[in-house]
Amino acid sequence: MGEKLGRSRDFAIAQGALRGKTDAIWKSRLQNGNCCREEELMSGEHREPEKWRFTNALMRQAILAIGEVMGERGLKIVLRQAGLARYVDDLPPNDLKQGVATTEYAALNQAVEEFYGRAGKGMLQRIGRATFRYGVEEQATLMNVAGAALKVMPRKMRVKFILTQMAKSLMDVNAETDIEVQETDEGFVLTDFTCGVCCCREAEKPICHLYVGSIDEAVKWATGQDYQVREIECRAMGAEACRFLVRGKT
């Protein structure tokens, strides 16, 4: 009993420290002009999907990840196919401003999928995993603190923790973003009502493969184990949100 109480106390302390560190980092970036202003965020809360905006740094990470997986030649092809030739020689700035149309991010995902055909799903999942790794590198200080907090958590709590932190990080930099994390009998479900991967796209089956890869890599980073990540609902199919089920492999 004493050991269990000790772990609970350590977890609470670590979680509190991480929350304070996270808030301090975001506050610093806001004050330094690396994020969009609060009034800019608020103005876009109820816009139509066609008008959604996407974070520069996240677009940059996706492009870098595509280059890592597809190579320079493949990257140039899909950028041009997506109507993003301006990024061939000049990446988006590495800041948290909403400088990209979300439909452009969706078009980039679609271009990769069309380039590979049936193999596009697997390639986009690989790109999603690489995207998360780039995010870890970009936020090394924050992720180091998170890693320390994770060490005192049971594995199930680690999954919930990393999914919640992913959602919080995305919502902190863009007030248009609306994400929930819930625990169900089947596993954890991350629900994104504003998913950028499928923004203004239509499909007969789930298409947010990059998102699946990113979640998969995040959970593996947090737990050291492979989990099953599956998109069970998709906005491109007419659902109100994209829902991703995360469960242990049987």
mmCIF file of N, CA and C in Angstrom, residues 3 21 41 51 69 111 129 135-136 146 225:
data_model
loop_
_atom_site.group_PDB
_atom_site.id
_atom_site.type_symbol
_atom_site.label_atom_id
_atom_site.label_comp_id
_atom_site.label_asym_id
_atom_site.label_seq_id
_atom_site.Cartn_x
_atom_site.Cartn_y
_atom_site.Cartn_z
ATOM 1 N N GLU A 3 3.892 1.574 -1.123
ATOM 2 C CA GLU A 3 4.546 1.735 -2.425
ATOM 3 C C GLU A 3 3.582 2.324 -3.444
ATOM 4 N N LYS A 21 5.461 23.423 -16.626
ATOM 5 C CA LYS A 21 6.494 23.619 -17.639
ATOM 6 C C LYS A 21 5.868 23.880 -19.003
ATOM 7 N N LEU A 41 -6.697 33.890 -33.003
ATOM 8 C CA LEU A 41 -7.234 32.571 -32.743
ATOM 9 C C LEU A 41 -8.732 32.636 -32.519
ATOM 10 N N LYS A 51 -12.208 27.631 -44.570
ATOM 11 C CA LYS A 51 -11.456 28.785 -44.083
ATOM 12 C C LYS A 51 -10.524 28.440 -42.919
ATOM 13 N N VAL A 69 10.896 10.172 -45.998
ATOM 14 C CA VAL A 69 10.344 8.888 -46.431
ATOM 15 C C VAL A 69 10.400 8.718 -47.950
ATOM 16 N N ALA A 111 -2.076 14.176 -52.214
ATOM 17 C CA ALA A 111 -1.069 14.017 -53.265
ATOM 18 C C ALA A 111 -0.171 12.813 -52.997
ATOM 19 N N ARG A 129 4.600 8.805 -38.577
ATOM 20 C CA ARG A 129 5.551 8.452 -37.511
ATOM 21 C C ARG A 129 6.749 9.397 -37.531
ATOM 22 N N GLY A 135 8.520 16.406 -34.322
ATOM 23 C CA GLY A 135 7.919 17.191 -33.256
ATOM 24 C C GLY A 135 8.653 17.030 -31.941
ATOM 25 N N VAL A 136 9.103 15.814 -31.655
ATOM 26 C CA VAL A 136 9.878 15.564 -30.436
ATOM 27 C C VAL A 136 11.175 16.361 -30.463
ATOM 28 N N ALA A 146 8.240 15.553 -20.138
ATOM 29 C CA ALA A 146 7.191 14.548 -20.276
ATOM 30 C C ALA A 146 7.747 13.150 -20.035
ATOM 31 N N GLN A 225 5.949 0.267 -26.215
ATOM 32 C CA GLN A 225 5.238 -0.891 -26.745
ATOM 33 C C GLN A 225 4.474 -0.512 -28.008
#
